[in-house]
């Protein structure tokens, strides 16, 4: 199926309106040659219709010689903006940046946000954007869960498969993603609908067991056999299982950087329109598979960079791993029970 340009333009108008775009605002459309032309056009037309002053910043693509695959989360940190001070200043001048080329997990993104500029990432295929068009109800639910997470001192995750993971919290902030950038200095991603934080440095510990069907990004694969990760002092120390464990070990060791094993963001999915099955219906080059990160009731954990919140780990290897059927507790509150969101009440999808 395909979204027509008129529909896509109307959707962008809705999301940019939620992102507080109006005649008082300037909007920069950040792109590179690989940006989706339909998305760039729709964002530009919508911002103009909302009365904003619109400009485009096009950057020559950046490719690191060691980067593998086309998923934009496969190589994090250095981007087409790295070192391009003039372009960064041009972007910092905007009230809102629609990012169609991916700055996420780069220090430059943090520097731009600190100036008060808002960033909305939109790199998924238009049809995926359409299926998960953000709503104010999404924001209400995600913020309700964030109110619990930001006060928590520990997150624990258990599962029938054998996961038994503990992450002391408090050193890092809670990050929410509800699909639009409506506050000064806010980054968000359309589509999304989940929340996360980072474990205190060097304190996460225990075992995470990927069960058959759990998702590994950027591989864009469903695990077909169990993979067991042992975590000590905030780092993955052992990865065991069969072929898929070997594949994960080999991939991570390729970067030849001990920091790739650090536990990065951890949280859970609250988007009922995101589907666990969606990844199986898309090609690997169709975006970054936000369905996997956002599907309702997942436990999403990740490894590698934590520069997004001022952490010291700037490493290019970023694994996002979504587990089903986990029990997730923040302090003593069970928020997800065997993959079903159970609390807080205001975070439940009706
Ligand atoms: O929306 C996103 C996308 C990727 C990621 O690593 C975090 N959040
Ligand atoms: Fe991630």
Short mmCIF file of N, CA, C and O in Angstrom, two decimals, residues 29-130:
data_model
loop_
_atom_site.label_atom_id
_atom_site.label_comp_id
_atom_site.label_asym_id
_atom_site.label_seq_id
_atom_site.Cartn_x
_atom_site.Cartn_y
_atom_site.Cartn_z
N UNK A 29 14.50 21.99 7.22
CA UNK A 29 14.35 20.60 6.80
C UNK A 29 15.76 20.08 6.56
O UNK A 29 16.46 20.56 5.65
N UNK A 30 16.21 19.15 7.41
CA UNK A 30 17.57 18.61 7.30
C UNK A 30 17.50 17.35 6.44
O UNK A 30 16.71 16.44 6.71
N UNK A 31 18.32 17.31 5.37
CA UNK A 31 18.24 16.17 4.46
C UNK A 31 19.62 15.82 3.92
O UNK A 31 20.59 16.57 4.09
N UNK A 32 19.69 14.64 3.31
CA UNK A 32 20.84 14.23 2.52
C UNK A 32 20.29 13.52 1.29
O UNK A 32 19.07 13.43 1.12
N UNK A 33 21.16 12.99 0.43
CA UNK A 33 20.66 12.44 -0.85
C UNK A 33 19.77 11.22 -0.62
O UNK A 33 18.93 10.88 -1.43
N UNK A 34 19.96 10.55 0.55
CA UNK A 34 19.19 9.31 0.79
C UNK A 34 17.86 9.60 1.50
O UNK A 34 17.11 8.69 1.83
N UNK A 35 17.57 10.88 1.80
CA UNK A 35 16.29 11.19 2.46
C UNK A 35 15.14 10.79 1.56
O UNK A 35 15.27 10.78 0.33
N UNK A 36 14.00 10.44 2.17
CA UNK A 36 12.82 10.09 1.38
C UNK A 36 12.24 11.39 0.80
O UNK A 36 11.79 12.27 1.54
N UNK A 37 12.24 11.49 -0.52
CA UNK A 37 11.80 12.74 -1.18
C UNK A 37 10.36 13.07 -0.83
O UNK A 37 9.99 14.25 -0.70
N UNK A 38 9.51 12.04 -0.66
CA UNK A 38 8.10 12.29 -0.32
C UNK A 38 8.01 12.94 1.07
O UNK A 38 7.22 13.87 1.30
N UNK A 39 8.87 12.48 1.96
CA UNK A 39 8.85 13.03 3.33
C UNK A 39 9.33 14.47 3.32
O UNK A 39 8.72 15.35 3.94
N UNK A 40 10.43 14.73 2.59
CA UNK A 40 10.97 16.10 2.52
C UNK A 40 9.93 17.05 1.95
O UNK A 40 9.67 18.13 2.51
N UNK A 41 9.25 16.63 0.89
CA UNK A 41 8.25 17.49 0.24
C UNK A 41 7.06 17.74 1.17
O UNK A 41 6.59 18.88 1.33
N UNK A 42 6.61 16.68 1.80
CA UNK A 42 5.42 16.80 2.67
C UNK A 42 5.72 17.70 3.87
O UNK A 42 4.90 18.54 4.24
N UNK A 43 6.94 17.55 4.44
CA UNK A 43 7.30 18.37 5.61
C UNK A 43 7.41 19.84 5.20
O UNK A 43 6.92 20.74 5.90
N UNK A 44 8.01 20.07 4.02
CA UNK A 44 8.19 21.45 3.54
C UNK A 44 6.82 22.11 3.30
O UNK A 44 6.54 23.20 3.80
N UNK A 45 5.95 21.41 2.56
CA UNK A 45 4.62 21.97 2.23
C UNK A 45 3.82 22.23 3.51
O UNK A 45 3.19 23.28 3.65
N UNK A 46 3.89 21.29 4.44
CA UNK A 46 3.09 21.43 5.67
C UNK A 46 3.57 22.63 6.49
O UNK A 46 2.76 23.43 6.97
N UNK A 47 4.89 22.77 6.61
CA UNK A 47 5.42 23.90 7.41
C UNK A 47 5.03 25.23 6.76
O UNK A 47 4.65 26.19 7.44
N UNK A 48 5.07 25.26 5.42
CA UNK A 48 4.66 26.50 4.71
C UNK A 48 3.18 26.78 4.95
O UNK A 48 2.78 27.91 5.22
N UNK A 49 2.36 25.73 4.86
CA UNK A 49 0.91 25.93 5.06
C UNK A 49 0.62 26.43 6.48
O UNK A 49 -0.33 27.19 6.71
N UNK A 50 1.49 26.07 7.42
CA UNK A 50 1.28 26.52 8.81
C UNK A 50 1.83 27.93 9.04
O UNK A 50 1.79 28.46 10.15
N UNK A 51 2.41 28.51 7.96
CA UNK A 51 2.86 29.90 8.02
C UNK A 51 4.29 30.08 8.46
O UNK A 51 4.77 31.21 8.60
N UNK A 52 5.04 28.99 8.66
CA UNK A 52 6.42 29.09 9.15
C UNK A 52 7.36 29.57 8.04
O UNK A 52 7.05 29.45 6.84
N UNK A 53 8.51 30.11 8.44
CA UNK A 53 9.60 30.40 7.53
C UNK A 53 10.39 29.10 7.38
O UNK A 53 10.85 28.55 8.40
N UNK A 54 10.49 28.58 6.16
CA UNK A 54 11.06 27.24 5.93
C UNK A 54 12.35 27.35 5.14
O UNK A 54 12.46 28.18 4.22
N UNK A 55 13.35 26.58 5.53
CA UNK A 55 14.57 26.47 4.72
C UNK A 55 15.08 25.05 4.78
O UNK A 55 14.70 24.27 5.64
N UNK A 56 15.96 24.72 3.86
CA UNK A 56 16.45 23.36 3.73
C UNK A 56 17.96 23.36 3.97
O UNK A 56 18.67 24.26 3.50
N UNK A 57 18.43 22.39 4.75
CA UNK A 57 19.89 22.21 4.91
C UNK A 57 20.21 20.83 4.35
O UNK A 57 19.74 19.81 4.89
N UNK A 58 20.92 20.82 3.22
CA UNK A 58 21.27 19.52 2.62
C UNK A 58 22.74 19.26 2.86
O UNK A 58 23.60 20.09 2.56
N UNK A 59 23.04 18.07 3.43
CA UNK A 59 24.43 17.73 3.75
C UNK A 59 24.87 16.56 2.88
O UNK A 59 24.11 15.60 2.69
N UNK A 60 26.09 16.61 2.34
CA UNK A 60 26.63 15.44 1.63
C UNK A 60 26.64 14.28 2.62
O UNK A 60 27.00 14.45 3.79
N UNK A 61 26.26 13.10 2.16
CA UNK A 61 26.17 11.93 3.05
C UNK A 61 27.55 11.61 3.63
O UNK A 61 28.58 11.89 3.02
N UNK A 62 27.53 11.04 4.83
CA UNK A 62 28.76 10.61 5.51
C UNK A 62 28.74 9.10 5.62
O UNK A 62 27.74 8.50 6.03
N UNK A 63 29.83 8.47 5.23
CA UNK A 63 29.92 7.02 5.39
C UNK A 63 31.24 6.69 6.07
O UNK A 63 32.30 7.09 5.61
N UNK A 64 31.17 5.98 7.21
CA UNK A 64 32.42 5.56 7.85
C UNK A 64 32.86 4.27 7.18
O UNK A 64 32.02 3.37 6.96
N UNK A 65 34.13 4.14 6.87
CA UNK A 65 34.58 2.94 6.13
C UNK A 65 34.28 1.62 6.83
O UNK A 65 34.20 0.59 6.18
N UNK A 66 34.05 1.68 8.15
CA UNK A 66 33.78 0.38 8.81
C UNK A 66 32.27 0.12 8.93
O UNK A 66 31.86 -0.95 9.36
N UNK A 67 31.45 1.13 8.55
CA UNK A 67 30.00 0.94 8.73
C UNK A 67 29.49 -0.19 7.83
O UNK A 67 29.94 -0.34 6.70
N UNK A 68 28.57 -1.00 8.37
CA UNK A 68 27.99 -2.10 7.59
C UNK A 68 26.47 -1.95 7.60
O UNK A 68 25.87 -1.59 8.60
N UNK A 69 25.85 -2.23 6.48
CA UNK A 69 24.39 -2.19 6.41
C UNK A 69 23.90 -0.76 6.21
O UNK A 69 24.64 0.20 6.40
N UNK A 70 22.62 -0.64 5.85
CA UNK A 70 22.05 0.68 5.56
C UNK A 70 21.21 1.24 6.70
O UNK A 70 20.72 2.35 6.61
N UNK A 71 21.02 0.46 7.76
CA UNK A 71 20.20 0.96 8.87
C UNK A 71 20.96 2.12 9.53
O UNK A 71 22.12 1.98 9.91
N UNK A 72 20.26 3.26 9.69
CA UNK A 72 20.97 4.45 10.17
C UNK A 72 21.35 4.35 11.64
O UNK A 72 22.08 5.18 12.15
N UNK A 73 20.85 3.32 12.35
CA UNK A 73 21.28 3.17 13.75
C UNK A 73 22.47 2.22 13.85
O UNK A 73 22.98 1.98 14.94
N UNK A 74 22.91 1.68 12.71
CA UNK A 74 23.99 0.68 12.75
C UNK A 74 25.33 1.32 13.04
O UNK A 74 26.24 0.68 13.59
N UNK A 75 25.48 2.58 12.69
CA UNK A 75 26.75 3.26 12.98
C UNK A 75 26.41 4.62 13.59
O UNK A 75 25.92 5.51 12.89
N UNK A 76 26.62 4.76 14.87
CA UNK A 76 26.17 5.97 15.58
C UNK A 76 27.35 6.88 15.92
O UNK A 76 28.49 6.43 16.01
N UNK A 77 27.03 8.13 16.12
CA UNK A 77 28.01 9.08 16.66
C UNK A 77 28.48 10.08 15.63
O UNK A 77 28.15 11.26 15.70
N UNK A 78 29.25 9.60 14.63
CA UNK A 78 29.67 10.52 13.56
C UNK A 78 28.58 10.57 12.49
O UNK A 78 28.02 9.55 12.12
N UNK A 79 28.29 11.77 12.04
CA UNK A 79 27.24 11.92 11.02
C UNK A 79 27.71 12.92 9.96
O UNK A 79 28.80 13.49 10.07
N UNK A 80 26.86 13.16 9.00
CA UNK A 80 27.19 14.14 7.94
C UNK A 80 27.40 15.54 8.53
O UNK A 80 28.01 16.40 7.92
N UNK A 81 26.91 15.75 9.75
CA UNK A 81 27.04 17.08 10.37
C UNK A 81 28.34 17.21 11.15
O UNK A 81 28.81 18.33 11.39
N UNK A 82 28.95 16.10 11.50
CA UNK A 82 30.15 16.15 12.34
C UNK A 82 31.20 17.08 11.74
O UNK A 82 31.59 16.91 10.56
N UNK A 83 31.64 18.08 12.51
CA UNK A 83 32.70 18.98 12.03
C UNK A 83 32.22 20.09 11.12
O UNK A 83 33.00 20.99 10.78
N UNK A 84 30.94 20.04 10.72
CA UNK A 84 30.43 21.07 9.79
C UNK A 84 29.79 22.20 10.61
O UNK A 84 28.56 22.29 10.74
N UNK A 85 30.65 23.06 11.15
CA UNK A 85 30.19 24.10 12.08
C UNK A 85 29.19 25.04 11.42
O UNK A 85 28.18 25.42 12.00
N UNK A 86 29.47 25.40 10.18
CA UNK A 86 28.57 26.36 9.49
C UNK A 86 27.17 25.78 9.38
O UNK A 86 26.17 26.44 9.69
N UNK A 87 27.08 24.51 8.99
CA UNK A 87 25.75 23.88 8.85
C UNK A 87 25.09 23.77 10.22
O UNK A 87 23.89 23.96 10.37
N UNK A 88 25.91 23.46 11.25
CA UNK A 88 25.32 23.33 12.58
C UNK A 88 24.75 24.67 13.04
O UNK A 88 23.66 24.74 13.60
N UNK A 89 25.48 25.74 12.78
CA UNK A 89 24.96 27.07 13.15
C UNK A 89 23.66 27.37 12.40
O UNK A 89 22.69 27.90 12.97
N UNK A 90 23.63 26.99 11.12
CA UNK A 90 22.41 27.22 10.32
C UNK A 90 21.23 26.45 10.92
O UNK A 90 20.10 26.93 10.95
N UNK A 91 21.51 25.27 11.44
CA UNK A 91 20.44 24.46 12.03
C UNK A 91 20.03 25.00 13.40
O UNK A 91 18.85 25.05 13.74
N UNK A 92 21.01 25.47 14.16
CA UNK A 92 20.71 26.00 15.50
C UNK A 92 19.84 27.25 15.41
O UNK A 92 19.15 27.62 16.35
N UNK A 93 19.86 27.89 14.24
CA UNK A 93 19.06 29.12 14.07
C UNK A 93 17.57 28.80 13.98
O UNK A 93 16.73 29.68 14.18
N UNK A 94 17.24 27.54 13.69
CA UNK A 94 15.82 27.17 13.51
C UNK A 94 15.12 26.98 14.86
O UNK A 94 15.74 26.65 15.86
N UNK A 95 13.78 27.18 14.83
CA UNK A 95 13.00 26.81 16.02
C UNK A 95 12.78 25.30 16.03
O UNK A 95 12.81 24.65 17.07
N UNK A 96 12.52 24.74 14.84
CA UNK A 96 12.32 23.29 14.73
C UNK A 96 13.10 22.75 13.54
O UNK A 96 13.11 23.39 12.46
N UNK A 97 13.75 21.62 13.71
CA UNK A 97 14.42 20.90 12.62
C UNK A 97 13.62 19.64 12.35
O UNK A 97 13.33 18.87 13.28
N UNK A 98 13.22 19.43 11.10
CA UNK A 98 12.67 18.11 10.71
C UNK A 98 13.86 17.35 10.14
O UNK A 98 14.40 17.71 9.09
N UNK A 99 14.31 16.33 10.89
CA UNK A 99 15.52 15.58 10.53
C UNK A 99 15.13 14.37 9.70
O UNK A 99 14.57 13.40 10.22
N UNK A 100 15.47 14.42 8.40
CA UNK A 100 15.15 13.28 7.52
C UNK A 100 16.42 12.50 7.17
O UNK A 100 16.41 11.66 6.27
N UNK A 101 17.53 12.81 7.90
CA UNK A 101 18.78 12.09 7.59
C UNK A 101 19.40 11.41 8.80
O UNK A 101 20.28 10.59 8.66
N UNK A 102 18.95 11.69 10.02
CA UNK A 102 19.35 10.99 11.25
C UNK A 102 20.59 11.54 11.95
O UNK A 102 21.73 11.22 11.62
N UNK A 103 20.32 12.35 12.98
CA UNK A 103 21.38 12.86 13.86
C UNK A 103 21.42 12.10 15.18
O UNK A 103 22.28 12.36 16.02
N UNK A 104 20.46 11.19 15.37
CA UNK A 104 20.31 10.56 16.68
C UNK A 104 21.62 9.90 17.14
O UNK A 104 22.36 9.36 16.34
N UNK A 105 21.88 10.02 18.43
CA UNK A 105 23.07 9.46 19.09
C UNK A 105 24.34 10.19 18.66
O UNK A 105 25.43 9.64 18.72
N UNK A 106 24.19 11.44 18.20
CA UNK A 106 25.40 12.22 17.89
C UNK A 106 25.54 13.35 18.90
O UNK A 106 24.54 13.91 19.37
N UNK A 107 26.79 13.72 19.24
CA UNK A 107 26.99 14.86 20.16
C UNK A 107 26.40 16.15 19.57
O UNK A 107 25.88 16.99 20.30
N UNK A 108 26.44 16.27 18.24
CA UNK A 108 25.93 17.50 17.61
C UNK A 108 24.43 17.67 17.90
O UNK A 108 23.93 18.78 18.09
N UNK A 109 23.69 16.55 17.94
CA UNK A 109 22.25 16.66 18.24
C UNK A 109 22.06 17.30 19.61
O UNK A 109 21.24 18.22 19.78
N UNK A 110 22.83 16.84 20.58
CA UNK A 110 22.72 17.39 21.94
C UNK A 110 23.08 18.87 21.94
O UNK A 110 22.41 19.70 22.57
N UNK A 111 24.12 19.23 21.20
CA UNK A 111 24.54 20.65 21.19
C UNK A 111 23.43 21.52 20.60
O UNK A 111 23.12 22.60 21.10
N UNK A 112 22.79 21.02 19.55
CA UNK A 112 21.71 21.79 18.90
C UNK A 112 20.53 21.93 19.85
O UNK A 112 19.98 23.01 20.03
N UNK A 113 20.16 20.84 20.53
CA UNK A 113 19.01 20.87 21.44
C UNK A 113 19.26 21.86 22.59
O UNK A 113 18.36 22.56 23.04
N UNK A 114 20.51 21.93 23.01
CA UNK A 114 20.84 22.81 24.15
C UNK A 114 20.60 24.29 23.81
O UNK A 114 20.44 25.13 24.69
N UNK A 115 20.54 24.60 22.50
CA UNK A 115 20.27 26.01 22.11
C UNK A 115 18.76 26.30 22.18
O UNK A 115 18.33 27.42 21.92
N UNK A 116 17.96 25.26 22.49
CA UNK A 116 16.50 25.46 22.55
C UNK A 116 15.79 25.03 21.28
O UNK A 116 14.57 24.88 21.24
N UNK A 117 16.57 24.75 20.23
CA UNK A 117 15.98 24.26 18.99
C UNK A 117 15.35 22.88 19.23
O UNK A 117 15.90 22.07 19.98
N UNK A 118 14.17 22.65 18.64
CA UNK A 118 13.51 21.34 18.73
C UNK A 118 13.88 20.51 17.51
O UNK A 118 14.14 21.07 16.43
N UNK A 119 13.92 19.20 17.67
CA UNK A 119 14.23 18.31 16.54
C UNK A 119 13.15 17.23 16.46
O UNK A 119 12.83 16.59 17.48
N UNK A 120 12.61 17.03 15.28
CA UNK A 120 11.69 15.91 15.03
C UNK A 120 12.33 15.01 13.97
O UNK A 120 12.55 15.43 12.82
N UNK A 121 12.67 13.80 14.37
CA UNK A 121 13.26 12.81 13.45
C UNK A 121 12.12 12.14 12.69
O UNK A 121 11.10 11.75 13.29
N UNK A 122 12.29 12.03 11.38
CA UNK A 122 11.26 11.34 10.56
C UNK A 122 11.97 10.66 9.40
O UNK A 122 12.22 11.27 8.35
N UNK A 123 12.37 9.41 9.62
CA UNK A 123 13.11 8.67 8.58
C UNK A 123 12.44 7.34 8.23
O UNK A 123 12.93 6.61 7.38
N UNK A 124 11.31 7.01 8.88
CA UNK A 124 10.62 5.77 8.53
C UNK A 124 9.85 5.97 7.22
O UNK A 124 9.52 7.10 6.83
N UNK A 125 9.53 4.87 6.51
CA UNK A 125 8.74 4.99 5.27
C UNK A 125 7.42 5.71 5.55
O UNK A 125 6.82 5.51 6.62
N UNK A 126 6.95 6.53 4.63
CA UNK A 126 5.70 7.25 4.85
C UNK A 126 4.54 6.37 5.30
O UNK A 126 3.72 6.78 6.11
N UNK A 127 4.49 5.14 4.82
CA UNK A 127 3.37 4.26 5.22
C UNK A 127 3.46 3.91 6.70
O UNK A 127 2.45 3.69 7.37
N UNK A 128 4.70 3.82 7.23
CA UNK A 128 4.88 3.53 8.66
C UNK A 128 4.53 4.79 9.46
O UNK A 128 3.85 4.72 10.50
N UNK A 129 4.94 5.95 8.95
CA UNK A 129 4.54 7.21 9.59
C UNK A 129 3.02 7.28 9.70
O UNK A 129 2.45 7.62 10.72
N UNK A 130 2.36 6.91 8.60
CA UNK A 130 0.89 7.01 8.56
C UNK A 130 0.24 6.08 9.58
O UNK A 130 -0.72 6.44 10.26
#
